[in-house]
Amino acid sequence: MSLAAYRRALPLLRIPFSIYLMPVFWFGLSALRGPWNGGRAAGVFVVLHLLAYPASNGYNSFYDKDEGSIGGLKAPPKVTPELLHLVWLFDALAVAGAALISLPFAGLVVVYLLVSKAYSYEGIRLKKYPLLSTLVVVVFQGAFTFLMTQIGAGATENQLFEKTNLLLALVSTLFLCGSYPLTQVYQHEEDARRGDRTLSLRLGIRGTFVFAAVGLLAGAAALGLAYWLRQEIRPLLLFLVATGPVVVLFSRWVWLVWHDEKAANFEHTMRMNQVSSLCLSAAFIAMLLWR
């Protein structure tokens, strides 16, 4: 085993792609009413985005053995045993780093990592069950991560279980419910070859976009309700302004797909991920700074 072999395997952890999951982190922090620990929050970011998410990405790649484009990689390298070694290393570092922040947070990170393994592991392979896999992803990358971020940042029990905070946690799951199938829309052929009946594959290309629109609209409506209950108009306005480009891009993508389903491809999917991640993160960071 050479160092070069590990360098070749490293891209399959897709660390840059993990950054696309930033909005849930910033959303969780922006939703907290009351004090939280900035140093701990920074540690949470490192544990999740630089360690736990890459470990999950790598484990998924190890069992998928994709030959076509995957999230963040147009031409993924061949899977080797070194990838699994890196996954275990990143898992261990994620749990150790989380334990330095707090033991409850570390416990939640362990749960997240185990669930992500169950999603991909060939002996369980939740990914092949369209509804169950979707439910697992949208809950654990949505509300679970939202609350896990807050716990890591030092939120109190009262902050966590305040009714509008729980509603906003649900919003994060609804947004994931809308966006997650879009990440599968260009992989129908490869998923079918592996026997993974993903939700997008079951819905079809046009059905995927309809489902996504419904999920995103439901999330936006719930978000508006939460801010109305909080009597916080400014965050809602910031969200509407920041997500304007996302709405425009999504609408144009839908128009292209309706005229030619080949537009449901890797390039358009990655562009949608990039723009939505940056815009949502900008909105939630602005909410944090402009209180």
PDB file of C-alpha atoms in Angstrom:
ATOM      1  CA  MET A   1       0.000   0.000   0.000  1.00  0.00           C
ATOM      2  CA  SER A   2       1.624   3.198  -1.176  1.00  0.00           C
ATOM      3  CA  LEU A   3       0.876   6.796  -0.348  1.00  0.00           C
ATOM      4  CA  ALA A   4       0.081   7.334  -4.024  1.00  0.00           C
ATOM      5  CA  ALA A   5      -2.740   4.785  -3.791  1.00  0.00           C
ATOM      6  CA  TYR A   6      -4.325   6.762  -0.968  1.00  0.00           C
ATOM      7  CA  ARG A   7      -3.954   9.986  -2.918  1.00  0.00           C
ATOM      8  CA  ARG A   8      -5.784   8.379  -5.829  1.00  0.00           C
ATOM      9  CA  ALA A   9      -8.587   7.242  -3.522  1.00  0.00           C
ATOM     10  CA  LEU A  10      -8.933  10.586  -1.728  1.00  0.00           C
ATOM     11  CA  PRO A  11     -11.120  12.287  -4.395  1.00  0.00           C
ATOM     12  CA  LEU A  12     -13.833   9.689  -3.764  1.00  0.00           C
ATOM     13  CA  LEU A  13     -14.370  11.208  -0.322  1.00  0.00           C
ATOM     14  CA  ARG A  14     -15.665  14.205  -2.293  1.00  0.00           C
ATOM     15  CA  ILE A  15     -14.807  16.754   0.371  1.00  0.00           C
ATOM     16  CA  PRO A  16     -15.748  19.747  -1.841  1.00  0.00           C
ATOM     17  CA  PHE A  17     -19.136  18.143  -2.524  1.00  0.00           C
ATOM     18  CA  SER A  18     -19.744  17.917   1.232  1.00  0.00           C
ATOM     19  CA  ILE A  19     -19.752  21.691   1.321  1.00  0.00           C
ATOM     20  CA  TYR A  20     -23.049  21.588  -0.590  1.00  0.00           C
ATOM     21  CA  LEU A  21     -24.626  20.393   2.660  1.00  0.00           C
ATOM     22  CA  MET A  22     -23.641  23.633   4.429  1.00  0.00           C
ATOM     23  CA  PRO A  23     -27.120  25.193   4.389  1.00  0.00           C
ATOM     24  CA  VAL A  24     -28.441  22.852   7.089  1.00  0.00           C
ATOM     25  CA  PHE A  25     -25.541  23.813   9.366  1.00  0.00           C
ATOM     26  CA  TRP A  26     -26.098  27.550   8.921  1.00  0.00           C
ATOM     27  CA  PHE A  27     -29.861  27.093   9.113  1.00  0.00           C
ATOM     28  CA  GLY A  28     -29.566  25.311  12.448  1.00  0.00           C
ATOM     29  CA  LEU A  29     -27.449  28.091  13.919  1.00  0.00           C
ATOM     30  CA  SER A  30     -29.612  30.884  12.523  1.00  0.00           C
ATOM     31  CA  ALA A  31     -32.715  29.280  14.026  1.00  0.00           C
ATOM     32  CA  LEU A  32     -31.408  29.325  17.591  1.00  0.00           C
ATOM     33  CA  ARG A  33     -33.022  31.911  19.819  1.00  0.00           C
ATOM     34  CA  GLY A  34     -30.551  32.707  22.535  1.00  0.00           C
ATOM     35  CA  PRO A  35     -26.824  32.181  23.062  1.00  0.00           C
ATOM     36  CA  TRP A  36     -24.680  29.465  21.519  1.00  0.00           C
ATOM     37  CA  ASN A  37     -20.952  28.776  21.493  1.00  0.00           C
ATOM     38  CA  GLY A  38     -19.129  29.984  18.384  1.00  0.00           C
ATOM     39  CA  GLY A  39     -16.025  27.897  19.042  1.00  0.00           C
ATOM     40  CA  ARG A  40     -18.069  24.745  19.399  1.00  0.00           C
ATOM     41  CA  ALA A  41     -20.019  25.619  16.264  1.00  0.00           C
ATOM     42  CA  ALA A  42     -16.752  25.888  14.317  1.00  0.00           C
ATOM     43  CA  GLY A  43     -15.788  22.464  15.612  1.00  0.00           C
ATOM     44  CA  VAL A  44     -19.148  21.077  14.517  1.00  0.00           C
ATOM     45  CA  PHE A  45     -18.542  22.415  11.019  1.00  0.00           C
ATOM     46  CA  VAL A  46     -15.164  20.683  10.808  1.00  0.00           C
ATOM     47  CA  VAL A  47     -16.486  17.386  12.161  1.00  0.00           C
ATOM     48  CA  LEU A  48     -19.474  17.281   9.839  1.00  0.00           C
ATOM     49  CA  HIS A  49     -18.237  18.816   6.609  1.00  0.00           C
ATOM     50  CA  LEU A  50     -14.602  17.784   6.591  1.00  0.00           C
ATOM     51  CA  LEU A  51     -14.834  14.383   8.292  1.00  0.00           C
ATOM     52  CA  ALA A  52     -18.277  12.776   8.693  1.00  0.00           C
ATOM     53  CA  TYR A  53     -19.777  13.708   5.328  1.00  0.00           C
ATOM     54  CA  PRO A  54     -16.635  12.734   3.375  1.00  0.00           C
ATOM     55  CA  ALA A  55     -16.550   9.406   5.228  1.00  0.00           C
ATOM     56  CA  SER A  56     -20.154   8.774   4.197  1.00  0.00           C
ATOM     57  CA  ASN A  57     -19.413   9.783   0.614  1.00  0.00           C
ATOM     58  CA  GLY A  58     -16.441   7.460   0.448  1.00  0.00           C
ATOM     59  CA  TYR A  59     -18.334   4.525   1.915  1.00  0.00           C
ATOM     60  CA  ASN A  60     -21.136   5.033  -0.577  1.00  0.00           C
ATOM     61  CA  SER A  61     -18.642   5.140  -3.440  1.00  0.00           C
ATOM     62  CA  PHE A  62     -16.927   1.981  -2.187  1.00  0.00           C
ATOM     63  CA  TYR A  63     -20.123  -0.041  -2.539  1.00  0.00           C
ATOM     64  CA  ASP A  64     -21.600   1.760  -5.547  1.00  0.00           C
ATOM     65  CA  LYS A  65     -18.418   1.450  -7.620  1.00  0.00           C
ATOM     66  CA  ASP A  66     -19.792   4.087  -9.974  1.00  0.00           C
ATOM     67  CA  GLU A  67     -18.499   4.143 -13.507  1.00  0.00           C
ATOM     68  CA  GLY A  68     -20.372   7.290 -14.496  1.00  0.00           C
ATOM     69  CA  SER A  69     -20.575  10.756 -12.966  1.00  0.00           C
ATOM     70  CA  ILE A  70     -21.397  11.116  -9.276  1.00  0.00           C
ATOM     71  CA  GLY A  71     -21.986  14.142  -7.085  1.00  0.00           C
ATOM     72  CA  GLY A  72     -18.945  16.370  -7.367  1.00  0.00           C
ATOM     73  CA  LEU A  73     -16.999  14.054  -9.707  1.00  0.00           C
ATOM     74  CA  LYS A  74     -17.655  13.891 -13.426  1.00  0.00           C
ATOM     75  CA  ALA A  75     -15.164  11.042 -13.897  1.00  0.00           C
ATOM     76  CA  PRO A  76     -14.655   9.216 -10.579  1.00  0.00           C
ATOM     77  CA  PRO A  77     -11.486   7.151 -10.145  1.00  0.00           C
ATOM     78  CA  LYS A  78     -11.646   3.397  -9.759  1.00  0.00           C
ATOM     79  CA  VAL A  79     -12.551   2.171  -6.283  1.00  0.00           C
ATOM     80  CA  THR A  80      -9.684   0.494  -4.401  1.00  0.00           C
ATOM     81  CA  PRO A  81      -9.293  -0.983  -0.890  1.00  0.00           C
ATOM     82  CA  GLU A  82      -7.442   2.168   0.151  1.00  0.00           C
ATOM     83  CA  LEU A  83     -10.726   4.068  -0.057  1.00  0.00           C
ATOM     84  CA  LEU A  84     -12.199   1.983   2.745  1.00  0.00           C
ATOM     85  CA  HIS A  85      -9.101   2.623   4.865  1.00  0.00           C
ATOM     86  CA  LEU A  86      -9.634   6.354   4.413  1.00  0.00           C
ATOM     87  CA  VAL A  87     -13.303   5.985   5.336  1.00  0.00           C
ATOM     88  CA  TRP A  88     -12.448   4.288   8.636  1.00  0.00           C
ATOM     89  CA  LEU A  89      -9.827   6.948   9.356  1.00  0.00           C
ATOM     90  CA  PHE A  90     -12.277   9.779   8.725  1.00  0.00           C
ATOM     91  CA  ASP A  91     -14.935   7.982  10.782  1.00  0.00           C
ATOM     92  CA  ALA A  92     -12.555   7.709  13.724  1.00  0.00           C
ATOM     93  CA  LEU A  93     -11.463  11.328  13.423  1.00  0.00           C
ATOM     94  CA  ALA A  94     -15.084  12.485  13.201  1.00  0.00           C
ATOM     95  CA  VAL A  95     -16.095  10.639  16.363  1.00  0.00           C
ATOM     96  CA  ALA A  96     -12.959  11.700  18.237  1.00  0.00           C
ATOM     97  CA  GLY A  97     -13.405  15.316  17.179  1.00  0.00           C
ATOM     98  CA  ALA A  98     -17.073  15.243  18.122  1.00  0.00           C
ATOM     99  CA  ALA A  99     -16.214  13.835  21.559  1.00  0.00           C
ATOM    100  CA  LEU A 100     -13.936  16.814  22.153  1.00  0.00           C
ATOM    101  CA  ILE A 101     -16.942  19.067  21.577  1.00  0.00           C
ATOM    102  CA  SER A 102     -19.446  17.092  23.667  1.00  0.00           C
ATOM    103  CA  LEU A 103     -20.395  13.489  24.294  1.00  0.00           C
ATOM    104  CA  PRO A 104     -24.048  13.946  23.241  1.00  0.00           C
ATOM    105  CA  PHE A 105     -22.864  15.411  19.950  1.00  0.00           C
ATOM    106  CA  ALA A 106     -20.433  12.513  19.515  1.00  0.00           C
ATOM    107  CA  GLY A 107     -23.265  10.049  20.082  1.00  0.00           C
ATOM    108  CA  LEU A 108     -25.322  11.717  17.372  1.00  0.00           C
ATOM    109  CA  VAL A 109     -22.364  11.639  14.980  1.00  0.00           C
ATOM    110  CA  VAL A 110     -22.011   7.895  15.604  1.00  0.00           C
ATOM    111  CA  VAL A 111     -25.705   7.410  14.810  1.00  0.00           C
ATOM    112  CA  TYR A 112     -25.354   9.455  11.629  1.00  0.00           C
ATOM    113  CA  LEU A 113     -22.336   7.441  10.482  1.00  0.00           C
ATOM    114  CA  LEU A 114     -24.045   4.119  11.194  1.00  0.00           C
ATOM    115  CA  VAL A 115     -27.165   5.132   9.294  1.00  0.00           C
ATOM    116  CA  SER A 116     -25.064   6.277   6.349  1.00  0.00           C
ATOM    117  CA  LYS A 117     -23.357   2.879   6.345  1.00  0.00           C
ATOM    118  CA  ALA A 118     -26.725   1.106   6.340  1.00  0.00           C
ATOM    119  CA  TYR A 119     -27.707   3.229   3.339  1.00  0.00           C
ATOM    120  CA  SER A 120     -24.819   1.855   1.273  1.00  0.00           C
ATOM    121  CA  TYR A 121     -23.693  -1.470   2.779  1.00  0.00           C
ATOM    122  CA  GLU A 122     -24.515  -4.353   0.441  1.00  0.00           C
ATOM    123  CA  GLY A 123     -25.884  -6.492   3.280  1.00  0.00           C
ATOM    124  CA  ILE A 124     -28.530  -3.871   4.139  1.00  0.00           C
ATOM    125  CA  ARG A 125     -28.485  -1.424   1.229  1.00  0.00           C
ATOM    126  CA  LEU A 126     -31.297   0.945   2.172  1.00  0.00           C
ATOM    127  CA  LYS A 127     -30.539   2.720  -1.081  1.00  0.00           C
ATOM    128  CA  LYS A 128     -32.374   0.064  -3.086  1.00  0.00           C
ATOM    129  CA  TYR A 129     -35.680   0.841  -1.344  1.00  0.00           C
ATOM    130  CA  PRO A 130     -36.979   4.092  -2.864  1.00  0.00           C
ATOM    131  CA  LEU A 131     -39.277   5.305  -0.095  1.00  0.00           C
ATOM    132  CA  LEU A 132     -37.234   4.069   2.862  1.00  0.00           C
ATOM    133  CA  SER A 133     -33.964   5.444   1.495  1.00  0.00           C
ATOM    134  CA  THR A 134     -35.565   8.810   0.791  1.00  0.00           C
ATOM    135  CA  LEU A 135     -37.048   8.956   4.279  1.00  0.00           C
ATOM    136  CA  VAL A 136     -33.687   8.107   5.846  1.00  0.00           C
ATOM    137  CA  VAL A 137     -31.795  10.708   3.825  1.00  0.00           C
ATOM    138  CA  VAL A 138     -34.231  13.581   4.267  1.00  0.00           C
ATOM    139  CA  VAL A 139     -34.582  12.976   8.007  1.00  0.00           C
ATOM    140  CA  PHE A 140     -30.926  12.394   8.823  1.00  0.00           C
ATOM    141  CA  GLN A 141     -29.467  15.021   6.494  1.00  0.00           C
ATOM    142  CA  GLY A 142     -32.330  17.360   7.351  1.00  0.00           C
ATOM    143  CA  ALA A 143     -33.938  17.590  10.798  1.00  0.00           C
ATOM    144  CA  PHE A 144     -31.455  15.255  12.500  1.00  0.00           C
ATOM    145  CA  THR A 145     -28.436  17.246  11.294  1.00  0.00           C
ATOM    146  CA  PHE A 146     -30.230  20.530  12.034  1.00  0.00           C
ATOM    147  CA  LEU A 147     -30.718  19.532  15.679  1.00  0.00           C
ATOM    148  CA  MET A 148     -27.325  17.803  15.880  1.00  0.00           C
ATOM    149  CA  THR A 149     -25.671  21.061  14.832  1.00  0.00           C
ATOM    150  CA  GLN A 150     -27.531  22.945  17.532  1.00  0.00           C
ATOM    151  CA  ILE A 151     -26.612  20.389  20.194  1.00  0.00           C
ATOM    152  CA  GLY A 152     -22.981  20.570  19.145  1.00  0.00           C
ATOM    153  CA  ALA A 153     -23.088  24.361  19.349  1.00  0.00           C
ATOM    154  CA  GLY A 154     -24.288  24.173  22.943  1.00  0.00           C
ATOM    155  CA  ALA A 155     -28.016  24.784  22.587  1.00  0.00           C
ATOM    156  CA  THR A 156     -30.115  24.254  25.688  1.00  0.00           C
ATOM    157  CA  GLU A 157     -33.025  21.841  25.930  1.00  0.00           C
ATOM    158  CA  ASN A 158     -35.456  24.759  25.903  1.00  0.00           C
ATOM    159  CA  GLN A 159     -33.906  26.104  22.709  1.00  0.00           C
ATOM    160  CA  LEU A 160     -34.035  22.707  21.021  1.00  0.00           C
ATOM    161  CA  PHE A 161     -37.635  21.873  21.844  1.00  0.00           C
ATOM    162  CA  GLU A 162     -39.116  25.317  21.334  1.00  0.00           C
ATOM    163  CA  LYS A 163     -42.006  24.713  18.923  1.00  0.00           C
ATOM    164  CA  THR A 164     -40.841  26.986  16.112  1.00  0.00           C
ATOM    165  CA  ASN A 165     -37.351  25.499  16.292  1.00  0.00           C
ATOM    166  CA  LEU A 166     -38.838  22.048  15.748  1.00  0.00           C
ATOM    167  CA  LEU A 167     -40.910  23.447  12.886  1.00  0.00           C
ATOM    168  CA  LEU A 168     -37.744  24.819  11.286  1.00  0.00           C
ATOM    169  CA  ALA A 169     -36.107  21.413  11.744  1.00  0.00           C
ATOM    170  CA  LEU A 170     -39.027  20.000   9.763  1.00  0.00           C
ATOM    171  CA  VAL A 171     -38.412  22.676   7.123  1.00  0.00           C
ATOM    172  CA  SER A 172     -34.872  21.390   6.631  1.00  0.00           C
ATOM    173  CA  THR A 173     -36.273  17.915   5.986  1.00  0.00           C
ATOM    174  CA  LEU A 174     -38.849  19.254   3.530  1.00  0.00           C
ATOM    175  CA  PHE A 175     -36.139  21.100   1.609  1.00  0.00           C
ATOM    176  CA  LEU A 176     -34.088  17.898   1.478  1.00  0.00           C
ATOM    177  CA  CYS A 177     -37.190  16.045   0.324  1.00  0.00           C
ATOM    178  CA  GLY A 178     -37.370  18.440  -2.595  1.00  0.00           C
ATOM    179  CA  SER A 179     -33.690  18.488  -3.481  1.00  0.00           C
ATOM    180  CA  TYR A 180     -32.603  14.889  -2.826  1.00  0.00           C
ATOM    181  CA  PRO A 181     -34.375  13.247  -5.803  1.00  0.00           C
ATOM    182  CA  LEU A 182     -32.799  15.840  -8.095  1.00  0.00           C
ATOM    183  CA  THR A 183     -29.372  14.470  -7.180  1.00  0.00           C
ATOM    184  CA  GLN A 184     -30.466  11.096  -8.582  1.00  0.00           C
ATOM    185  CA  VAL A 185     -32.073  12.305 -11.776  1.00  0.00           C
ATOM    186  CA  TYR A 186     -29.039  11.844 -14.030  1.00  0.00           C
ATOM    187  CA  GLN A 187     -28.117   8.411 -12.624  1.00  0.00           C
ATOM    188  CA  HIS A 188     -31.147   6.382 -13.684  1.00  0.00           C
ATOM    189  CA  GLU A 189     -29.236   4.070 -15.985  1.00  0.00           C
ATOM    190  CA  GLU A 190     -26.494   3.273 -13.493  1.00  0.00           C
ATOM    191  CA  ASP A 191     -28.890   2.901 -10.560  1.00  0.00           C
ATOM    192  CA  ALA A 192     -31.054   0.518 -12.577  1.00  0.00           C
ATOM    193  CA  ARG A 193     -27.989  -1.522 -13.528  1.00  0.00           C
ATOM    194  CA  ARG A 194     -27.108  -1.964  -9.836  1.00  0.00           C
ATOM    195  CA  GLY A 195     -30.687  -2.780  -8.895  1.00  0.00           C
ATOM    196  CA  ASP A 196     -31.139   0.404  -6.851  1.00  0.00           C
ATOM    197  CA  ARG A 197     -34.751   1.460  -7.319  1.00  0.00           C
ATOM    198  CA  THR A 198     -34.234   5.061  -6.294  1.00  0.00           C
ATOM    199  CA  LEU A 199     -37.135   7.440  -5.828  1.00  0.00           C
ATOM    200  CA  SER A 200     -36.151   9.436  -8.899  1.00  0.00           C
ATOM    201  CA  LEU A 201     -36.027   6.259 -10.975  1.00  0.00           C
ATOM    202  CA  ARG A 202     -39.514   5.338  -9.808  1.00  0.00           C
ATOM    203  CA  LEU A 203     -40.879   8.821 -10.440  1.00  0.00           C
ATOM    204  CA  GLY A 204     -39.276   9.242 -13.840  1.00  0.00           C
ATOM    205  CA  ILE A 205     -37.509  12.381 -14.961  1.00  0.00           C
ATOM    206  CA  ARG A 206     -40.523  14.677 -15.152  1.00  0.00           C
ATOM    207  CA  GLY A 207     -42.045  13.174 -12.032  1.00  0.00           C
ATOM    208  CA  THR A 208     -38.818  13.903 -10.168  1.00  0.00           C
ATOM    209  CA  PHE A 209     -39.088  17.593 -10.965  1.00  0.00           C
ATOM    210  CA  VAL A 210     -42.752  17.727  -9.958  1.00  0.00           C
ATOM    211  CA  PHE A 211     -41.954  15.977  -6.680  1.00  0.00           C
ATOM    212  CA  ALA A 212     -39.046  18.349  -6.070  1.00  0.00           C
ATOM    213  CA  ALA A 213     -41.208  21.402  -6.691  1.00  0.00           C
ATOM    214  CA  VAL A 214     -43.857  20.175  -4.250  1.00  0.00           C
ATOM    215  CA  GLY A 215     -41.257  19.436  -1.566  1.00  0.00           C
ATOM    216  CA  LEU A 216     -39.531  22.787  -1.961  1.00  0.00           C
ATOM    217  CA  LEU A 217     -42.818  24.704  -1.940  1.00  0.00           C
ATOM    218  CA  ALA A 218     -43.943  22.856   1.181  1.00  0.00           C
ATOM    219  CA  GLY A 219     -40.643  23.716   2.839  1.00  0.00           C
ATOM    220  CA  ALA A 220     -40.943  27.373   1.891  1.00  0.00           C
ATOM    221  CA  ALA A 221     -44.516  27.514   3.212  1.00  0.00           C
ATOM    222  CA  ALA A 222     -43.494  25.922   6.521  1.00  0.00           C
ATOM    223  CA  LEU A 223     -40.553  28.317   6.755  1.00  0.00           C
ATOM    224  CA  GLY A 224     -42.862  31.271   6.253  1.00  0.00           C
ATOM    225  CA  LEU A 225     -45.201  29.931   8.934  1.00  0.00           C
ATOM    226  CA  ALA A 226     -42.344  29.495  11.411  1.00  0.00           C
ATOM    227  CA  TYR A 227     -41.074  33.044  10.913  1.00  0.00           C
ATOM    228  CA  TRP A 228     -44.624  34.392  11.117  1.00  0.00           C
ATOM    229  CA  LEU A 229     -45.119  32.589  14.434  1.00  0.00           C
ATOM    230  CA  ARG A 230     -41.845  34.097  15.611  1.00  0.00           C
ATOM    231  CA  GLN A 231     -42.907  37.504  14.300  1.00  0.00           C
ATOM    232  CA  GLU A 232     -39.613  37.688  12.411  1.00  0.00           C
ATOM    233  CA  ILE A 233     -40.170  39.282   9.022  1.00  0.00           C
ATOM    234  CA  ARG A 234     -36.543  40.154   8.263  1.00  0.00           C
ATOM    235  CA  PRO A 235     -35.328  36.524   8.045  1.00  0.00           C
ATOM    236  CA  LEU A 236     -38.187  35.703   5.701  1.00  0.00           C
ATOM    237  CA  LEU A 237     -37.322  38.636   3.433  1.00  0.00           C
ATOM    238  CA  LEU A 238     -33.655  37.630   3.436  1.00  0.00           C
ATOM    239  CA  PHE A 239     -34.628  34.100   2.480  1.00  0.00           C
ATOM    240  CA  LEU A 240     -36.870  35.263  -0.364  1.00  0.00           C
ATOM    241  CA  VAL A 241     -34.223  37.586  -1.785  1.00  0.00           C
ATOM    242  CA  ALA A 242     -31.366  35.089  -1.497  1.00  0.00           C
ATOM    243  CA  THR A 243     -33.302  32.225  -3.046  1.00  0.00           C
ATOM    244  CA  GLY A 244     -34.497  34.231  -6.035  1.00  0.00           C
ATOM    245  CA  PRO A 245     -31.635  32.934  -8.224  1.00  0.00           C
ATOM    246  CA  VAL A 246     -32.461  29.369  -7.158  1.00  0.00           C
ATOM    247  CA  VAL A 247     -36.069  29.742  -8.271  1.00  0.00           C
ATOM    248  CA  VAL A 248     -34.980  31.194 -11.613  1.00  0.00           C
ATOM    249  CA  LEU A 249     -32.403  28.460 -12.205  1.00  0.00           C
ATOM    250  CA  PHE A 250     -34.781  25.666 -11.216  1.00  0.00           C
ATOM    251  CA  SER A 251     -37.554  27.063 -13.416  1.00  0.00           C
ATOM    252  CA  ARG A 252     -35.225  27.280 -16.389  1.00  0.00           C
ATOM    253  CA  TRP A 253     -33.981  23.747 -15.784  1.00  0.00           C
ATOM    254  CA  VAL A 254     -37.558  22.461 -15.686  1.00  0.00           C
ATOM    255  CA  TRP A 255     -38.269  24.235 -18.974  1.00  0.00           C
ATOM    256  CA  LEU A 256     -35.202  22.652 -20.579  1.00  0.00           C
ATOM    257  CA  VAL A 257     -36.074  19.175 -19.304  1.00  0.00           C
ATOM    258  CA  TRP A 258     -39.658  19.439 -20.538  1.00  0.00           C
ATOM    259  CA  HIS A 259     -38.290  20.129 -24.008  1.00  0.00           C
ATOM    260  CA  ASP A 260     -35.435  17.626 -23.849  1.00  0.00           C
ATOM    261  CA  GLU A 261     -35.018  15.130 -21.018  1.00  0.00           C
ATOM    262  CA  LYS A 262     -31.300  14.925 -21.764  1.00  0.00           C
ATOM    263  CA  ALA A 263     -31.036  18.234 -19.893  1.00  0.00           C
ATOM    264  CA  ALA A 264     -31.484  16.206 -16.690  1.00  0.00           C
ATOM    265  CA  ASN A 265     -27.747  15.619 -16.674  1.00  0.00           C
ATOM    266  CA  PHE A 266     -24.734  15.854 -14.397  1.00  0.00           C
ATOM    267  CA  GLU A 267     -23.805  19.407 -15.389  1.00  0.00           C
ATOM    268  CA  HIS A 268     -27.238  20.882 -14.687  1.00  0.00           C
ATOM    269  CA  THR A 269     -27.545  18.942 -11.433  1.00  0.00           C
ATOM    270  CA  MET A 270     -24.201  20.174 -10.133  1.00  0.00           C
ATOM    271  CA  ARG A 271     -24.996  23.741 -11.140  1.00  0.00           C
ATOM    272  CA  MET A 272     -28.285  23.518  -9.264  1.00  0.00           C
ATOM    273  CA  ASN A 273     -26.493  22.125  -6.208  1.00  0.00           C
ATOM    274  CA  GLN A 274     -23.874  24.848  -6.282  1.00  0.00           C
ATOM    275  CA  VAL A 275     -26.255  27.762  -6.703  1.00  0.00           C
ATOM    276  CA  SER A 276     -28.809  26.524  -4.173  1.00  0.00           C
ATOM    277  CA  SER A 277     -26.130  25.741  -1.583  1.00  0.00           C
ATOM    278  CA  LEU A 278     -24.455  29.127  -1.928  1.00  0.00           C
ATOM    279  CA  CYS A 279     -27.710  31.081  -1.942  1.00  0.00           C
ATOM    280  CA  LEU A 280     -29.228  29.261   1.025  1.00  0.00           C
ATOM    281  CA  SER A 281     -25.994  29.495   2.996  1.00  0.00           C
ATOM    282  CA  ALA A 282     -25.805  33.212   2.227  1.00  0.00           C
ATOM    283  CA  ALA A 283     -29.379  33.675   3.441  1.00  0.00           C
ATOM    284  CA  PHE A 284     -28.812  31.893   6.741  1.00  0.00           C
ATOM    285  CA  ILE A 285     -25.442  33.564   7.358  1.00  0.00           C
ATOM    286  CA  ALA A 286     -27.094  36.930   6.743  1.00  0.00           C
ATOM    287  CA  MET A 287     -29.744  36.010   9.313  1.00  0.00           C
ATOM    288  CA  LEU A 288     -26.986  35.236  11.815  1.00  0.00           C
ATOM    289  CA  LEU A 289     -25.183  38.513  11.200  1.00  0.00           C
ATOM    290  CA  TRP A 290     -28.258  40.722  10.943  1.00  0.00           C
ATOM    291  CA  ARG A 291     -30.217  39.970  14.076  1.00  0.00           C
TER     292      ARG A 291
END
